[in-house]
Short mmCIF file of C-alpha atoms and ligand atoms in Angstrom, two decimals:
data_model
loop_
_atom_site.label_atom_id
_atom_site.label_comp_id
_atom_site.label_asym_id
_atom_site.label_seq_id
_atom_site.Cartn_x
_atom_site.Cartn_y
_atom_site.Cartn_z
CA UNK C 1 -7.09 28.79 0.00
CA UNK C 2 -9.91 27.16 1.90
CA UNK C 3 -9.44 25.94 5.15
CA UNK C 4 -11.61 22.59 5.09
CA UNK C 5 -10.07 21.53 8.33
CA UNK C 6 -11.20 24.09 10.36
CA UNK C 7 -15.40 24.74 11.34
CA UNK C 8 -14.82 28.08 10.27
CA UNK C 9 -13.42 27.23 6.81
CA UNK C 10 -14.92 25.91 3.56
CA UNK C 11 -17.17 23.28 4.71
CA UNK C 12 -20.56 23.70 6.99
CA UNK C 13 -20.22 22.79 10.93
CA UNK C 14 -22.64 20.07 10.07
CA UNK C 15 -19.86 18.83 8.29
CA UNK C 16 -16.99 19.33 10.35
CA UNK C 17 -19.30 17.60 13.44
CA UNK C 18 -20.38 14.69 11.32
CA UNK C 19 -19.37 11.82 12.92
CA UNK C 20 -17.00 10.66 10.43
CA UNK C 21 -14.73 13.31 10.42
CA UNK C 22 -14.57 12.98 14.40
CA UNK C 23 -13.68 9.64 14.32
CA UNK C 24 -10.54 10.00 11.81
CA UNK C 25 -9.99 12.81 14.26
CA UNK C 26 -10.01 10.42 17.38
CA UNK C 27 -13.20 12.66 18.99
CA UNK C 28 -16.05 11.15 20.55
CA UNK C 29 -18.58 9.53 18.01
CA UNK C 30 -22.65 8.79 18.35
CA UNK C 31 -22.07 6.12 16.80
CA UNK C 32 -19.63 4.21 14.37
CA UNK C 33 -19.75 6.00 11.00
CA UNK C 34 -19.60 4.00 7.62
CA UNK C 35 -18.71 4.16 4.31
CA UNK C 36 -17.56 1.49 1.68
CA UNK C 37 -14.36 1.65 -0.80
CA UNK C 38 -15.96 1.14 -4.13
CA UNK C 39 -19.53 1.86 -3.01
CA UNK C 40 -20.44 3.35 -6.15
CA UNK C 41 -20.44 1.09 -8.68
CA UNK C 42 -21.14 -1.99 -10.28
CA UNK C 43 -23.50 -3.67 -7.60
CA UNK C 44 -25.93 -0.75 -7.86
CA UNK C 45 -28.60 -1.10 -10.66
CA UNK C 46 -29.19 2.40 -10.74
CA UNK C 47 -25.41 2.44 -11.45
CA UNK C 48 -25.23 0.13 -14.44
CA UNK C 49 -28.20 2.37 -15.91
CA UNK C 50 -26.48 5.40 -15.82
CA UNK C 51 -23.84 4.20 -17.05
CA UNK C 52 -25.27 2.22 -20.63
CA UNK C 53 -22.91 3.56 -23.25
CA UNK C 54 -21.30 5.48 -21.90
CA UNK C 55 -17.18 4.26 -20.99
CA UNK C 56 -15.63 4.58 -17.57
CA UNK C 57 -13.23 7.32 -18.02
CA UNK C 58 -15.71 9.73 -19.96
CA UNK C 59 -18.24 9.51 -17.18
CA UNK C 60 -15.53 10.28 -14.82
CA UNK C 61 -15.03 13.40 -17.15
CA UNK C 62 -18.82 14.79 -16.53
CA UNK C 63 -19.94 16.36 -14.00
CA UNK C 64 -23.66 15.49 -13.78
CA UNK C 65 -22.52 11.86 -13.70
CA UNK C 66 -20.18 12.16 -11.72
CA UNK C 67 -22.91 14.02 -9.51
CA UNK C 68 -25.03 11.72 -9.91
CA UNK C 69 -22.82 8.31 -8.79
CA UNK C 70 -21.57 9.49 -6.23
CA UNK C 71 -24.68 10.17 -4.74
CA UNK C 72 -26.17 7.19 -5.99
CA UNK C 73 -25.13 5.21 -3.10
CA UNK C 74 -25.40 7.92 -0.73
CA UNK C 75 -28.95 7.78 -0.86
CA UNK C 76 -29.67 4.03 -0.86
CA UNK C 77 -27.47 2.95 1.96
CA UNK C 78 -27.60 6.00 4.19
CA UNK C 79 -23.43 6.16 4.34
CA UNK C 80 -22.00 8.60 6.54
CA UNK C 81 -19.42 10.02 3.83
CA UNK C 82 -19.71 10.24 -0.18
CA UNK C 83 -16.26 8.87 -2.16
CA UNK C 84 -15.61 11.14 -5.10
CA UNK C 85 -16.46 8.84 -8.45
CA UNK C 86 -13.57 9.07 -10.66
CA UNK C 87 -10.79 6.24 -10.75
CA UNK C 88 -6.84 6.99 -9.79
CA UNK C 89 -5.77 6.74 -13.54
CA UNK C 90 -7.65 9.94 -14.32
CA UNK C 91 -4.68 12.69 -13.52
CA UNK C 92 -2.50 10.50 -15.81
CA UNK C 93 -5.43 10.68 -18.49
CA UNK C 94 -5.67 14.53 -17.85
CA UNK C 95 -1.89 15.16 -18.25
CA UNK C 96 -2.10 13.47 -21.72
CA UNK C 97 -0.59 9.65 -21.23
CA UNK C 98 -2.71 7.35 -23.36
CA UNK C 99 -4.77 5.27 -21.53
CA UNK C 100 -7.78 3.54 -21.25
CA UNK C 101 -9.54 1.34 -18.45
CA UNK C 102 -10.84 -1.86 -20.03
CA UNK C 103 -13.72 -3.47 -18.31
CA UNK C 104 -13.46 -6.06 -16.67
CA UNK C 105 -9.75 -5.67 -16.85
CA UNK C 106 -8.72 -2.35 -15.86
CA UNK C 107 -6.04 0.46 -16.66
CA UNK C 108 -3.94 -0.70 -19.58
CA UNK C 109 -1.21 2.09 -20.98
CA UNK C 110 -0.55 2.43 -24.38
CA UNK C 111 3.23 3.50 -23.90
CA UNK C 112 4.71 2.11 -20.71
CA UNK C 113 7.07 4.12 -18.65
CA UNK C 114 10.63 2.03 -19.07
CA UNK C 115 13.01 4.80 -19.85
CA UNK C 116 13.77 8.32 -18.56
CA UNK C 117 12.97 9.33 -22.28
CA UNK C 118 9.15 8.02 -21.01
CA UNK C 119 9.23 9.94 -17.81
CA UNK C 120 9.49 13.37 -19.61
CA UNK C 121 6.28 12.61 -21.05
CA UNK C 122 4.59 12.79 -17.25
CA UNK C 123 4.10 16.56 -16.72
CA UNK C 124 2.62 18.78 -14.43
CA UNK C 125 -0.63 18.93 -13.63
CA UNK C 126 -2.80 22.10 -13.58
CA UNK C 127 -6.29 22.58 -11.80
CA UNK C 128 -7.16 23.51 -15.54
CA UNK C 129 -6.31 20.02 -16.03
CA UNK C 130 -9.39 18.92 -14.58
CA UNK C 131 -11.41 21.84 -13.90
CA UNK C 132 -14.64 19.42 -14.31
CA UNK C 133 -13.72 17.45 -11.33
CA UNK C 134 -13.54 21.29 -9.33
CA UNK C 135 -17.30 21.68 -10.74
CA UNK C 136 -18.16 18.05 -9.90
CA UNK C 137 -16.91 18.50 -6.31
CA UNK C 138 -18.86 22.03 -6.33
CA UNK C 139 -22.04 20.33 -7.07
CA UNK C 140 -21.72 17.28 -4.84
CA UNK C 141 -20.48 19.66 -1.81
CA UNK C 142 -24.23 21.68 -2.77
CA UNK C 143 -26.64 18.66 -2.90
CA UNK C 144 -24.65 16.53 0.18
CA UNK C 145 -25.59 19.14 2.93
CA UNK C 146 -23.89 17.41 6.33
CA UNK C 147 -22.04 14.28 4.45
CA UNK C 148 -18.52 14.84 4.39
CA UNK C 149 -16.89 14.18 0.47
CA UNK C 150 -14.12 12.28 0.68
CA UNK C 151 -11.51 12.96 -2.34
CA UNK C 152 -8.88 10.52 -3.27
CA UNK C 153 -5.79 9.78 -5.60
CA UNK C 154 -3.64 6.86 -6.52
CA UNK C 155 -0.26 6.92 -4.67
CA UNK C 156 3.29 6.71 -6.50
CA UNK C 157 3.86 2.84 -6.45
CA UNK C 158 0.37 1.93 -7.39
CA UNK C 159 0.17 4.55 -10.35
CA UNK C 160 3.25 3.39 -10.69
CA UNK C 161 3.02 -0.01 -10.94
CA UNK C 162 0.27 0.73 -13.80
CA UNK C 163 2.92 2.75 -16.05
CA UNK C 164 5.75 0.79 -15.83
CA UNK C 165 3.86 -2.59 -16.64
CA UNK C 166 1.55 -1.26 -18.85
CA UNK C 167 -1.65 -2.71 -17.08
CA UNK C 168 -2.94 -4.69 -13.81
CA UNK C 169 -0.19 -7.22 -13.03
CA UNK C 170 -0.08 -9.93 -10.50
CA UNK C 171 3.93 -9.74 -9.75
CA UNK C 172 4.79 -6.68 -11.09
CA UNK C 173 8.31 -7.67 -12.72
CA UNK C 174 8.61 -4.57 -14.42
CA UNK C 175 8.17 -1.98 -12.09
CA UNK C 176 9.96 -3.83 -9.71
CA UNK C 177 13.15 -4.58 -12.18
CA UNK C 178 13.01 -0.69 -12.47
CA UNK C 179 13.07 -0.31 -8.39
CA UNK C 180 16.28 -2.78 -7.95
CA UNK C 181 18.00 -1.89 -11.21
CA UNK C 182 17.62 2.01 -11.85
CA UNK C 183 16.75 3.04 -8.67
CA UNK C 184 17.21 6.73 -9.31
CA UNK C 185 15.05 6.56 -12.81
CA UNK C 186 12.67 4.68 -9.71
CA UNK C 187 12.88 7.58 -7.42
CA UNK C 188 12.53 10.55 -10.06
CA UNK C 189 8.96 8.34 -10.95
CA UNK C 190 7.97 8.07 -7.95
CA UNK C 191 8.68 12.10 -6.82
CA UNK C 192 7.11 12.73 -10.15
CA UNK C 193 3.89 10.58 -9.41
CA UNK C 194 4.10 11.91 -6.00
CA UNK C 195 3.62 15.83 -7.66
CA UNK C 196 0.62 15.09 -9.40
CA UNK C 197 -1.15 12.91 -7.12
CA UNK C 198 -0.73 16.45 -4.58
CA UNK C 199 -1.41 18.69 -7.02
CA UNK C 200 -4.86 16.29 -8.18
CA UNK C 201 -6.01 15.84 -4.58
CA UNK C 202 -5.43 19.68 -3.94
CA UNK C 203 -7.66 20.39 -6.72
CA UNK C 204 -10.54 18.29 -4.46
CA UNK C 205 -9.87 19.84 -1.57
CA UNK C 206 -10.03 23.58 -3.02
CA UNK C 207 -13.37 22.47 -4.01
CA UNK C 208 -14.38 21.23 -1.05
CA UNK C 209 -13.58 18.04 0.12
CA UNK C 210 -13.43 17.46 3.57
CA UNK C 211 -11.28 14.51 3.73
CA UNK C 212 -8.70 12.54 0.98
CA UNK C 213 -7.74 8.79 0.90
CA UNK C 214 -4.25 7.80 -0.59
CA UNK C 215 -5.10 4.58 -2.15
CA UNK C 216 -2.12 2.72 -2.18
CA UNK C 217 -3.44 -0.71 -3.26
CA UNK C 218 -0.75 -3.28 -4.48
CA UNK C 219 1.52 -1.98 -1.80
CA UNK C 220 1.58 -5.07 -0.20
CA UNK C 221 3.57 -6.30 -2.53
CA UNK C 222 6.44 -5.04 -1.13
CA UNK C 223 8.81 -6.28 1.50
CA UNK C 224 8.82 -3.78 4.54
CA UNK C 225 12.59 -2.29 3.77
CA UNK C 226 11.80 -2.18 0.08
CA UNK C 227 8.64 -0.24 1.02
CA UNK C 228 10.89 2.23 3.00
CA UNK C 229 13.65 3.04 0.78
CA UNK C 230 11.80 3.25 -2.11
CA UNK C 231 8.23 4.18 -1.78
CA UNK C 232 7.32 5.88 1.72
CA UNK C 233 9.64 9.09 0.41
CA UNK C 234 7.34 9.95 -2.40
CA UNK C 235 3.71 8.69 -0.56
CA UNK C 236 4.74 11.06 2.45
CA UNK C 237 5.72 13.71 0.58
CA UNK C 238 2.13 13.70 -0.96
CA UNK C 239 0.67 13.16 2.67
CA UNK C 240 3.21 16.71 3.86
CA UNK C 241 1.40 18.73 0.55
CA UNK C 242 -1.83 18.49 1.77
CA UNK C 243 -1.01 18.92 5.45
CA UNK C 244 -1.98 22.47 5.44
CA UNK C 245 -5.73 22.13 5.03
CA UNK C 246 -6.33 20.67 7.95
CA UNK C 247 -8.27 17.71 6.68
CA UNK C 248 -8.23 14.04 7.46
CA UNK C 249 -5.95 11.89 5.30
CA UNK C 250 -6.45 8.46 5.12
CA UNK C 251 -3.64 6.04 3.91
CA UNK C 252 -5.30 2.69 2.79
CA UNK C 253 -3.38 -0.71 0.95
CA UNK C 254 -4.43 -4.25 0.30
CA UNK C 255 -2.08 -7.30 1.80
CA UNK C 256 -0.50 -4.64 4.12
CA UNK C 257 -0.32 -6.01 7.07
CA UNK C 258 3.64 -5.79 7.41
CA UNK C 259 3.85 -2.20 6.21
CA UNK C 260 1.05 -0.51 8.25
CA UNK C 261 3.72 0.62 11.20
CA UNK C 262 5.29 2.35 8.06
CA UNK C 263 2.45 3.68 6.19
CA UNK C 264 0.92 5.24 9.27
CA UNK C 265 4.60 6.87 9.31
CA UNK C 266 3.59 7.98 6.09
CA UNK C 267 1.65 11.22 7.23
CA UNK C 268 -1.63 9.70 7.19
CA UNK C 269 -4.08 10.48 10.22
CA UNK C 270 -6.04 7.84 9.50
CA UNK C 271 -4.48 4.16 8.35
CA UNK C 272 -7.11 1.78 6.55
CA UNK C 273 -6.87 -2.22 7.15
CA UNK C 274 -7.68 -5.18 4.84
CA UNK C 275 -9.10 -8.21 6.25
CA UNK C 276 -6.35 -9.85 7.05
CA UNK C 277 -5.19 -8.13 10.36
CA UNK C 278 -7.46 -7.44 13.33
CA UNK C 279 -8.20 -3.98 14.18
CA UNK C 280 -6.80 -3.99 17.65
CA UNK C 281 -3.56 -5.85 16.45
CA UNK C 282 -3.02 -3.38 13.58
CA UNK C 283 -3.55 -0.71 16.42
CA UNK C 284 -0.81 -1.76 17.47
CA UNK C 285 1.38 -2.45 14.53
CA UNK C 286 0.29 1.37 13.33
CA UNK C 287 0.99 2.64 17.02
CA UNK C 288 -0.86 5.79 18.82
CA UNK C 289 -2.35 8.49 17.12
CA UNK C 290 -4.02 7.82 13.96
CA UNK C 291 -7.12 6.50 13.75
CA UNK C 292 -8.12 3.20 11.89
CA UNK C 293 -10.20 1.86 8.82
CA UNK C 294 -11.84 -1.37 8.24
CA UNK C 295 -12.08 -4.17 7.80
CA UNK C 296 -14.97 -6.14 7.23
CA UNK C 297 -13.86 -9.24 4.39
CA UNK C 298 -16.14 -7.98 1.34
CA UNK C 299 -16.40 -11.59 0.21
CA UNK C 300 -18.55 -11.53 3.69
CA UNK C 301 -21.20 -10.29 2.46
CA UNK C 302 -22.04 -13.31 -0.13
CA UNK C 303 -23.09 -15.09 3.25
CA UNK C 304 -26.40 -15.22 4.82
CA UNK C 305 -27.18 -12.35 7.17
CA UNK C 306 -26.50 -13.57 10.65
CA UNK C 307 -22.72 -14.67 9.18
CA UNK C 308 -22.11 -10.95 8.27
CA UNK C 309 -23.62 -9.68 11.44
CA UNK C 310 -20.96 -12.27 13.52
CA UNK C 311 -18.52 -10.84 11.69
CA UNK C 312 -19.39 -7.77 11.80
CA UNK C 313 -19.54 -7.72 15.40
CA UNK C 314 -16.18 -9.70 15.69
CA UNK C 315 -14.51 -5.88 13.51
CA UNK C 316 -16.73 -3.66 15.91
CA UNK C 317 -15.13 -5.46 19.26
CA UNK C 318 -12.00 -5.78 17.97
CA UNK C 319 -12.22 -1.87 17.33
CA UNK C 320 -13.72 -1.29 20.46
CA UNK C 321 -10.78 -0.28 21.87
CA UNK C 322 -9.48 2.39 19.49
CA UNK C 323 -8.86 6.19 19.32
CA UNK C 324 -10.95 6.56 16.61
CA UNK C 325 -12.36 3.60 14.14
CA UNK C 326 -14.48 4.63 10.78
CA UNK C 327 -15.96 0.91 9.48
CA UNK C 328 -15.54 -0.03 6.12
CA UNK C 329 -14.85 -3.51 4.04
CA UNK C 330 -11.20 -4.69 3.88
CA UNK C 331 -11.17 -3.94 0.07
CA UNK C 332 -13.25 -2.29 -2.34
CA UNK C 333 -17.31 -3.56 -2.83
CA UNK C 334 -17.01 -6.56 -5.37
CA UNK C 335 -19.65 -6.07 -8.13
CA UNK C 336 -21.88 -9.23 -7.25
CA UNK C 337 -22.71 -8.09 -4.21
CA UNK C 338 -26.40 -7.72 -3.22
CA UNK C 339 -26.97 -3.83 -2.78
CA UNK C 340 -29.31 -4.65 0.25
CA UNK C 341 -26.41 -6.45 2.19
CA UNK C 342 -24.73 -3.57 2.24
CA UNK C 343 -27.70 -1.61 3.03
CA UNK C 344 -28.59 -3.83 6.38
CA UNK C 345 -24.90 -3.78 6.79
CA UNK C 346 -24.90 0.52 7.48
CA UNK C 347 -27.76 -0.28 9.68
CA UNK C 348 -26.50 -3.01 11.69
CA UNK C 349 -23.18 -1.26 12.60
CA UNK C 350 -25.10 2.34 13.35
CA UNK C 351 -27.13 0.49 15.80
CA UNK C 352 -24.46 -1.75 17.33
CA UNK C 353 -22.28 0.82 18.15
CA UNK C 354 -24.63 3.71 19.29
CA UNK C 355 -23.33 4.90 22.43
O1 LIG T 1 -16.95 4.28 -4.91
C1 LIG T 1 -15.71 4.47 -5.00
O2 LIG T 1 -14.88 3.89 -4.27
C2 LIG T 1 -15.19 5.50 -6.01
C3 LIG T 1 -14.83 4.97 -7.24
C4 LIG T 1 -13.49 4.35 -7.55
C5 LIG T 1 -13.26 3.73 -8.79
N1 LIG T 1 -11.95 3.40 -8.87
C6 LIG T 1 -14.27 3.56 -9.83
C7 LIG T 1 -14.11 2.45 -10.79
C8 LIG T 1 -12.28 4.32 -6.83
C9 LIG T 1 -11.98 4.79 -5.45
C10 LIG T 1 -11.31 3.70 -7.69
C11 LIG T 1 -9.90 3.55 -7.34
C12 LIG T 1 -9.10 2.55 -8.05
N2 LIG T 1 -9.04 2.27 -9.38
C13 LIG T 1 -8.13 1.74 -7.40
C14 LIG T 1 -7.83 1.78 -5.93
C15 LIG T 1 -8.91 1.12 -5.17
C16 LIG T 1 -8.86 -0.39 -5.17
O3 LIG T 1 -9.87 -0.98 -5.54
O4 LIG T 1 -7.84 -0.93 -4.76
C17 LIG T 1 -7.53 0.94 -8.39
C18 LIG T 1 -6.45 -0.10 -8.15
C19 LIG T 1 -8.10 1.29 -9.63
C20 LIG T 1 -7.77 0.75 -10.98
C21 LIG T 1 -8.97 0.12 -11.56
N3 LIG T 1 -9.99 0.84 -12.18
C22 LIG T 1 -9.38 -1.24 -11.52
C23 LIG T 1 -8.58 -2.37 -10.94
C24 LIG T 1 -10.65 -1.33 -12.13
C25 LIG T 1 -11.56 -2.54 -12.28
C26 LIG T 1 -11.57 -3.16 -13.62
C27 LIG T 1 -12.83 -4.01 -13.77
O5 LIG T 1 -13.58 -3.74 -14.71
O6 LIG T 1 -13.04 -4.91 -12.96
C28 LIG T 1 -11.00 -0.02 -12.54
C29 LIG T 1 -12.25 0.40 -13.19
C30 LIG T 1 -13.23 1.03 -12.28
N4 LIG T 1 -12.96 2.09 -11.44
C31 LIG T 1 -14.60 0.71 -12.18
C32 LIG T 1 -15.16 1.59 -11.25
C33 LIG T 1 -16.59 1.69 -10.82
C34 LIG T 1 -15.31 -0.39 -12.96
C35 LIG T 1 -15.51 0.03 -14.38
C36 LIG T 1 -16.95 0.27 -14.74
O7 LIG T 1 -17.85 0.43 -13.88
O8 LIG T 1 -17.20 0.33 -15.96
#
């Protein structure tokens, strides 16, 4: 096993002492580090080209793409850590569930999961499973030098909430008619989702990440004792499987604002924020110890430069009093967004919190 969470371990000191792993370690920073959920991607041109013809989940199948997009925005912004390209449905591809990700839609399941008879069908997953994503992450750790990789997986409700309905849902009546009536077929999901996402962001971290996110997006959906009884159990037990390495985990949700006391007690080390809770008020909410992530609005970024720089500088004070803060959008980069905004955006908050 490597040991990515150690200097000594897998990945380079440069690495280790990059100032994004500091911060979601609560050390001493140069200066604020950056990166943005869903910064490769549609608002890069270079993106779109490399992408012609070529459909979302077999590029997340090939290495050199893969390679290639995840760097992609790496090099034009100047972010202080790469995301992994891939999407959170992929395990479930690799394990054999029919799926597909439609654009402009998004994961839709051929079979949804109603039934226990359905849940057989989710088996183990085996680093042979997706042995291209251990030579993707080989590649990307080679040509990266000093910038951390961060890996990443879906977590239990939000897979979840894909299988049971079948595709992206606004209320989720079906997962949730599953949680309330059948709340052990629920929980054996859940633990089930909860093995593969482990055993998937193992398989990163083996090949050298130096830092996973739990994206646990439409977990705000949930009402804070509904989130505790029925989802933190299989999230932390993902969060306890990785434990060993050492590395940063990072718990992140959209609309979370009453859960993120109870995702921090999740495991993570690091809890990420959506817009719509200040940083220093979700310090509190989350409690000591962990370090925070956010939370510039994304939809910021459609105004005129001195607008995002306000704003920015309202997150960055706001922040100022944290244990450790890594800056990033609320949500994920929307694909209208002007590359350059986000390019002046890196600069801005390098320079405006240099200390
Ligand atoms: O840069 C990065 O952040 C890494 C890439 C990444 C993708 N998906 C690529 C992708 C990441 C981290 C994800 C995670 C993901 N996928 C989440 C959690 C993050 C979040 O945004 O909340 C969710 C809920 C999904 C499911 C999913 N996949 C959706 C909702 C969509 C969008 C559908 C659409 O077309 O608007 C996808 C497809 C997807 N995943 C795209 C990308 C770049 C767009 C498809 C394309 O480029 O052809």
């Amino acid at each position: 096993m490597s040991a990515n969470g150690s200097p000594t371990g897998k990945q380079p000191t440069a690495t280790y002492d990059s100032p994004f792993l500091k911060a979601c370690r609560r050390e001493p920073v140069p200066h604020t580090p950056v990166w943005f959920m869903r910064q490769a991607g549609r608002s890069l041109p270079e993106y779109r080209k490399v992408r012609e013809g070529v459909g979302m989940l077999d590029s997340c199948m090939r290495p050199d793409l893969v390679t290639e997009i995840t760097l992609q925005p790496v090099r034009r912004h100047g972010v202080d850590a790469a995301i992994y390209f891939s999407d959170i449905v992929v395990p479930l591809k690799a394990i054999g569930i029919d799926l597909d990700i439609k654009p402009g839609v998004g994961p839709v399941v051929e079979q949804p999961v109603r039934t226990r008879a359905d849940l057989a069908r989710l088996r183990d997953l085996t680093p042979e499973d997706v042995s291209y994503v251990t030579e993707a992450v080989g590649m990307l750790t080679a040509e990266l030098g000093p910038t951390p990789l961060i890996g990443f997986a879906g977590a239990p409700f939000t897979l979840a909430s894909y299988l049971v309905e079948g595709g992206p849902s606004r209320t989720y009546e079906n997962a949730k008619a599953m949680m309330y009536g059948d709340p052990e077929l629920w929980a054996d999901l859940l633990d089930r989702l909860a093995d593969i996402t482990a055993a998937f962001l193992k398989v990163q971290i083996e090949a050298g990440a130096s830092a996973v996110q739990l994206f646990d997006s439409w977990a705000g959906a949930l009402a804070p004792a509904d989130y505790r009884r029925s989802v933190l159990p299989a999230s932390a037990k993902v969060f306890r499987a990785v434990e060993e390495y050492g590395v940063p985990r990072i718990h992140f949700g959209v609309g979370t604002g009453e859960l993120l006391g109870l995702m921090g007690e999740a495991g993570a080390d690091v809890v990420g924020v959506d817009w719509r809770v200040p940083l220093d008020e979700a310090a509190r909410r989350v409690g000591p110890g962990k370090a925070l992530q956010g939370n510039l609005d994304p939809t910021v970024l459609f105004a005129p430069t001195e607008a995002v720089e306000a704003k920015t500088r309202e997150v960055l004070q706001a922040a100022a009093g944290l244990e450790g803060h890594v800056f990033n959008l609320g949500h994920g980069v929307m694909p209208s967004t002007d590359p350059d905004a986000l390019t002046r955006l890196v600069e801005y908050v390098h320079e405006h919190s240099a200390r």
